[in-house]
Amino acid sequence: MAAVETTRPAPYGAITTYRAINALSNVALAFRAWNDARVTRKALNKLSDRELDDIGLCRGDIEFIGR
């Protein structure tokens, strides 16, 4: 029975390319999360104090949403 080697080194530059794409992906995800939190805070700021009280928030809580 012959043994088959299943591991081999990555092609030249593959790891660097992977890390660069991964870093760009992380930046895009962070931007999306920041934008979602910004949109949420903007919508909450449009609510009246009574409406905020109905959902258990006050004006001071809005700035901490999404952080």
mmCIF file with all atom_site columns, N, CA, C and O in Angstrom, residues 23-42:
data_model
loop_
_atom_site.group_PDB
_atom_site.id
_atom_site.type_symbol
_atom_site.label_atom_id
_atom_site.label_alt_id
_atom_site.label_comp_id
_atom_site.label_asym_id
_atom_site.label_entity_id
_atom_site.label_seq_id
_atom_site.pdbx_PDB_ins_code
_atom_site.Cartn_x
_atom_site.Cartn_y
_atom_site.Cartn_z
_atom_site.occupancy
_atom_site.B_iso_or_equiv
_atom_site.pdbx_formal_charge
_atom_site.auth_seq_id
_atom_site.auth_comp_id
_atom_site.auth_asym_id
_atom_site.auth_atom_id
_atom_site.pdbx_PDB_model_num
ATOM 1  N N  . ALA A 1 23 ? -8.016  41.408 5.811  1.00 0.00 ? 23 ALA A N  1
ATOM 2  C CA . ALA A 1 23 ? -7.982  42.744 6.408  1.00 0.00 ? 23 ALA A CA 1
ATOM 3  C C  . ALA A 1 23 ? -9.020  43.658 5.756  1.00 0.00 ? 23 ALA A C  1
ATOM 4  O O  . ALA A 1 23 ? -9.729  44.397 6.447  1.00 0.00 ? 23 ALA A O  1
ATOM 5  N N  . LEU A 1 24 ? -9.127  43.620 4.441  1.00 0.00 ? 24 LEU A N  1
ATOM 6  C CA . LEU A 1 24 ? -10.131 44.425 3.738  1.00 0.00 ? 24 LEU A CA 1
ATOM 7  C C  . LEU A 1 24 ? -11.545 44.005 4.125  1.00 0.00 ? 24 LEU A C  1
ATOM 8  O O  . LEU A 1 24 ? -12.428 44.849 4.307  1.00 0.00 ? 24 LEU A O  1
ATOM 9  N N  . SER A 1 25 ? -11.744 42.712 4.283  1.00 0.00 ? 25 SER A N  1
ATOM 10 C CA . SER A 1 25 ? -13.048 42.213 4.703  1.00 0.00 ? 25 SER A CA 1
ATOM 11 C C  . SER A 1 25 ? -13.389 42.713 6.107  1.00 0.00 ? 25 SER A C  1
ATOM 12 O O  . SER A 1 25 ? -14.530 43.108 6.369  1.00 0.00 ? 25 SER A O  1
ATOM 13 N N  . ASN A 1 26 ? -12.409 42.716 7.009  1.00 0.00 ? 26 ASN A N  1
ATOM 14 C CA . ASN A 1 26 ? -12.636 43.206 8.367  1.00 0.00 ? 26 ASN A CA 1
ATOM 15 C C  . ASN A 1 26 ? -12.959 44.692 8.377  1.00 0.00 ? 26 ASN A C  1
ATOM 16 O O  . ASN A 1 26 ? -13.804 45.143 9.149  1.00 0.00 ? 26 ASN A O  1
ATOM 17 N N  . VAL A 1 27 ? -12.300 45.452 7.516  1.00 0.00 ? 27 VAL A N  1
ATOM 18 C CA . VAL A 1 27 ? -12.585 46.885 7.418  1.00 0.00 ? 27 VAL A CA 1
ATOM 19 C C  . VAL A 1 27 ? -14.013 47.092 6.911  1.00 0.00 ? 27 VAL A C  1
ATOM 20 O O  . VAL A 1 27 ? -14.759 47.936 7.438  1.00 0.00 ? 27 VAL A O  1
ATOM 21 N N  . ALA A 1 28 ? -14.415 46.323 5.916  1.00 0.00 ? 28 ALA A N  1
ATOM 22 C CA . ALA A 1 28 ? -15.771 46.448 5.376  1.00 0.00 ? 28 ALA A CA 1
ATOM 23 C C  . ALA A 1 28 ? -16.811 46.080 6.437  1.00 0.00 ? 28 ALA A C  1
ATOM 24 O O  . ALA A 1 28 ? -17.836 46.759 6.568  1.00 0.00 ? 28 ALA A O  1
ATOM 25 N N  . LEU A 1 29 ? -16.565 45.027 7.204  1.00 0.00 ? 29 LEU A N  1
ATOM 26 C CA . LEU A 1 29 ? -17.495 44.631 8.260  1.00 0.00 ? 29 LEU A CA 1
ATOM 27 C C  . LEU A 1 29 ? -17.585 45.689 9.349  1.00 0.00 ? 29 LEU A C  1
ATOM 28 O O  . LEU A 1 29 ? -18.677 45.983 9.851  1.00 0.00 ? 29 LEU A O  1
ATOM 29 N N  . ALA A 1 30 ? -16.450 46.273 9.713  1.00 0.00 ? 30 ALA A N  1
ATOM 30 C CA . ALA A 1 30 ? -16.448 47.321 10.736 1.00 0.00 ? 30 ALA A CA 1
ATOM 31 C C  . ALA A 1 30 ? -17.210 48.552 10.247 1.00 0.00 ? 30 ALA A C  1
ATOM 32 O O  . ALA A 1 30 ? -17.965 49.170 11.009 1.00 0.00 ? 30 ALA A O  1
ATOM 33 N N  . PHE A 1 31 ? -17.028 48.905 8.981  1.00 0.00 ? 31 PHE A N  1
ATOM 34 C CA . PHE A 1 31 ? -17.745 50.048 8.412  1.00 0.00 ? 31 PHE A CA 1
ATOM 35 C C  . PHE A 1 31 ? -19.249 49.790 8.410  1.00 0.00 ? 31 PHE A C  1
ATOM 36 O O  . PHE A 1 31 ? -20.038 50.668 8.757  1.00 0.00 ? 31 PHE A O  1
ATOM 37 N N  . ARG A 1 32 ? -19.651 48.567 8.019  1.00 0.00 ? 32 ARG A N  1
ATOM 38 C CA . ARG A 1 32 ? -21.069 48.232 8.007  1.00 0.00 ? 32 ARG A CA 1
ATOM 39 C C  . ARG A 1 32 ? -21.676 48.304 9.401  1.00 0.00 ? 32 ARG A C  1
ATOM 40 O O  . ARG A 1 32 ? -22.785 48.819 9.571  1.00 0.00 ? 32 ARG A O  1
ATOM 41 N N  . ALA A 1 33 ? -20.952 47.805 10.397 1.00 0.00 ? 33 ALA A N  1
ATOM 42 C CA . ALA A 1 33 ? -21.453 47.843 11.780 1.00 0.00 ? 33 ALA A CA 1
ATOM 43 C C  . ALA A 1 33 ? -21.570 49.285 12.263 1.00 0.00 ? 33 ALA A C  1
ATOM 44 O O  . ALA A 1 33 ? -22.563 49.656 12.906 1.00 0.00 ? 33 ALA A O  1
ATOM 45 N N  . TRP A 1 34 ? -20.577 50.113 11.941 1.00 0.00 ? 34 TRP A N  1
ATOM 46 C CA . TRP A 1 34 ? -20.616 51.527 12.325 1.00 0.00 ? 34 TRP A CA 1
ATOM 47 C C  . TRP A 1 34 ? -21.811 52.219 11.668 1.00 0.00 ? 34 TRP A C  1
ATOM 48 O O  . TRP A 1 34 ? -22.537 52.977 12.307 1.00 0.00 ? 34 TRP A O  1
ATOM 49 N N  . ASN A 1 35 ? -22.032 51.947 10.387 1.00 0.00 ? 35 ASN A N  1
ATOM 50 C CA . ASN A 1 35 ? -23.126 52.595 9.668  1.00 0.00 ? 35 ASN A CA 1
ATOM 51 C C  . ASN A 1 35 ? -24.476 52.137 10.199 1.00 0.00 ? 35 ASN A C  1
ATOM 52 O O  . ASN A 1 35 ? -25.394 52.953 10.329 1.00 0.00 ? 35 ASN A O  1
ATOM 53 N N  . ASP A 1 36 ? -24.619 50.859 10.510 1.00 0.00 ? 36 ASP A N  1
ATOM 54 C CA . ASP A 1 36 ? -25.876 50.368 11.078 1.00 0.00 ? 36 ASP A CA 1
ATOM 55 C C  . ASP A 1 36 ? -26.170 51.057 12.411 1.00 0.00 ? 36 ASP A C  1
ATOM 56 O O  . ASP A 1 36 ? -27.314 51.459 12.666 1.00 0.00 ? 36 ASP A O  1
ATOM 57 N N  . ALA A 1 37 ? -25.153 51.200 13.255 1.00 0.00 ? 37 ALA A N  1
ATOM 58 C CA . ALA A 1 37 ? -25.338 51.870 14.545 1.00 0.00 ? 37 ALA A CA 1
ATOM 59 C C  . ALA A 1 37 ? -25.689 53.344 14.333 1.00 0.00 ? 37 ALA A C  1
ATOM 60 O O  . ALA A 1 37 ? -26.538 53.894 15.040 1.00 0.00 ? 37 ALA A O  1
ATOM 61 N N  . ARG A 1 38 ? -25.072 53.975 13.354 1.00 0.00 ? 38 ARG A N  1
ATOM 62 C CA . ARG A 1 38 ? -25.345 55.386 13.058 1.00 0.00 ? 38 ARG A CA 1
ATOM 63 C C  . ARG A 1 38 ? -26.792 55.570 12.613 1.00 0.00 ? 38 ARG A C  1
ATOM 64 O O  . ARG A 1 38 ? -27.490 56.473 13.078 1.00 0.00 ? 38 ARG A O  1
ATOM 65 N N  . VAL A 1 39 ? -27.265 54.695 11.744 1.00 0.00 ? 39 VAL A N  1
ATOM 66 C CA . VAL A 1 39 ? -28.642 54.777 11.255 1.00 0.00 ? 39 VAL A CA 1
ATOM 67 C C  . VAL A 1 39 ? -29.616 54.552 12.410 1.00 0.00 ? 39 VAL A C  1
ATOM 68 O O  . VAL A 1 39 ? -30.636 55.251 12.524 1.00 0.00 ? 39 VAL A O  1
ATOM 69 N N  . THR A 1 40 ? -29.306 53.602 13.274 1.00 0.00 ? 40 THR A N  1
ATOM 70 C CA . THR A 1 40 ? -30.169 53.334 14.427 1.00 0.00 ? 40 THR A CA 1
ATOM 71 C C  . THR A 1 40 ? -30.232 54.536 15.356 1.00 0.00 ? 40 THR A C  1
ATOM 72 O O  . THR A 1 40 ? -31.317 54.939 15.802 1.00 0.00 ? 40 THR A O  1
ATOM 73 N N  . ARG A 1 41 ? -29.060 55.121 15.659 1.00 0.00 ? 41 ARG A N  1
ATOM 74 C CA . ARG A 1 41 ? -29.045 56.307 16.524 1.00 0.00 ? 41 ARG A CA 1
ATOM 75 C C  . ARG A 1 41 ? -29.821 57.463 15.895 1.00 0.00 ? 41 ARG A C  1
ATOM 76 O O  . ARG A 1 41 ? -30.547 58.188 16.582 1.00 0.00 ? 41 ARG A O  1
ATOM 77 N N  . LYS A 1 42 ? -29.700 57.627 14.591 1.00 0.00 ? 42 LYS A N  1
ATOM 78 C CA . LYS A 1 42 ? -30.408 58.704 13.901 1.00 0.00 ? 42 LYS A CA 1
ATOM 79 C C  . LYS A 1 42 ? -31.921 58.504 13.996 1.00 0.00 ? 42 LYS A C  1
ATOM 80 O O  . LYS A 1 42 ? -32.666 59.453 14.246 1.00 0.00 ? 42 LYS A O  1
#
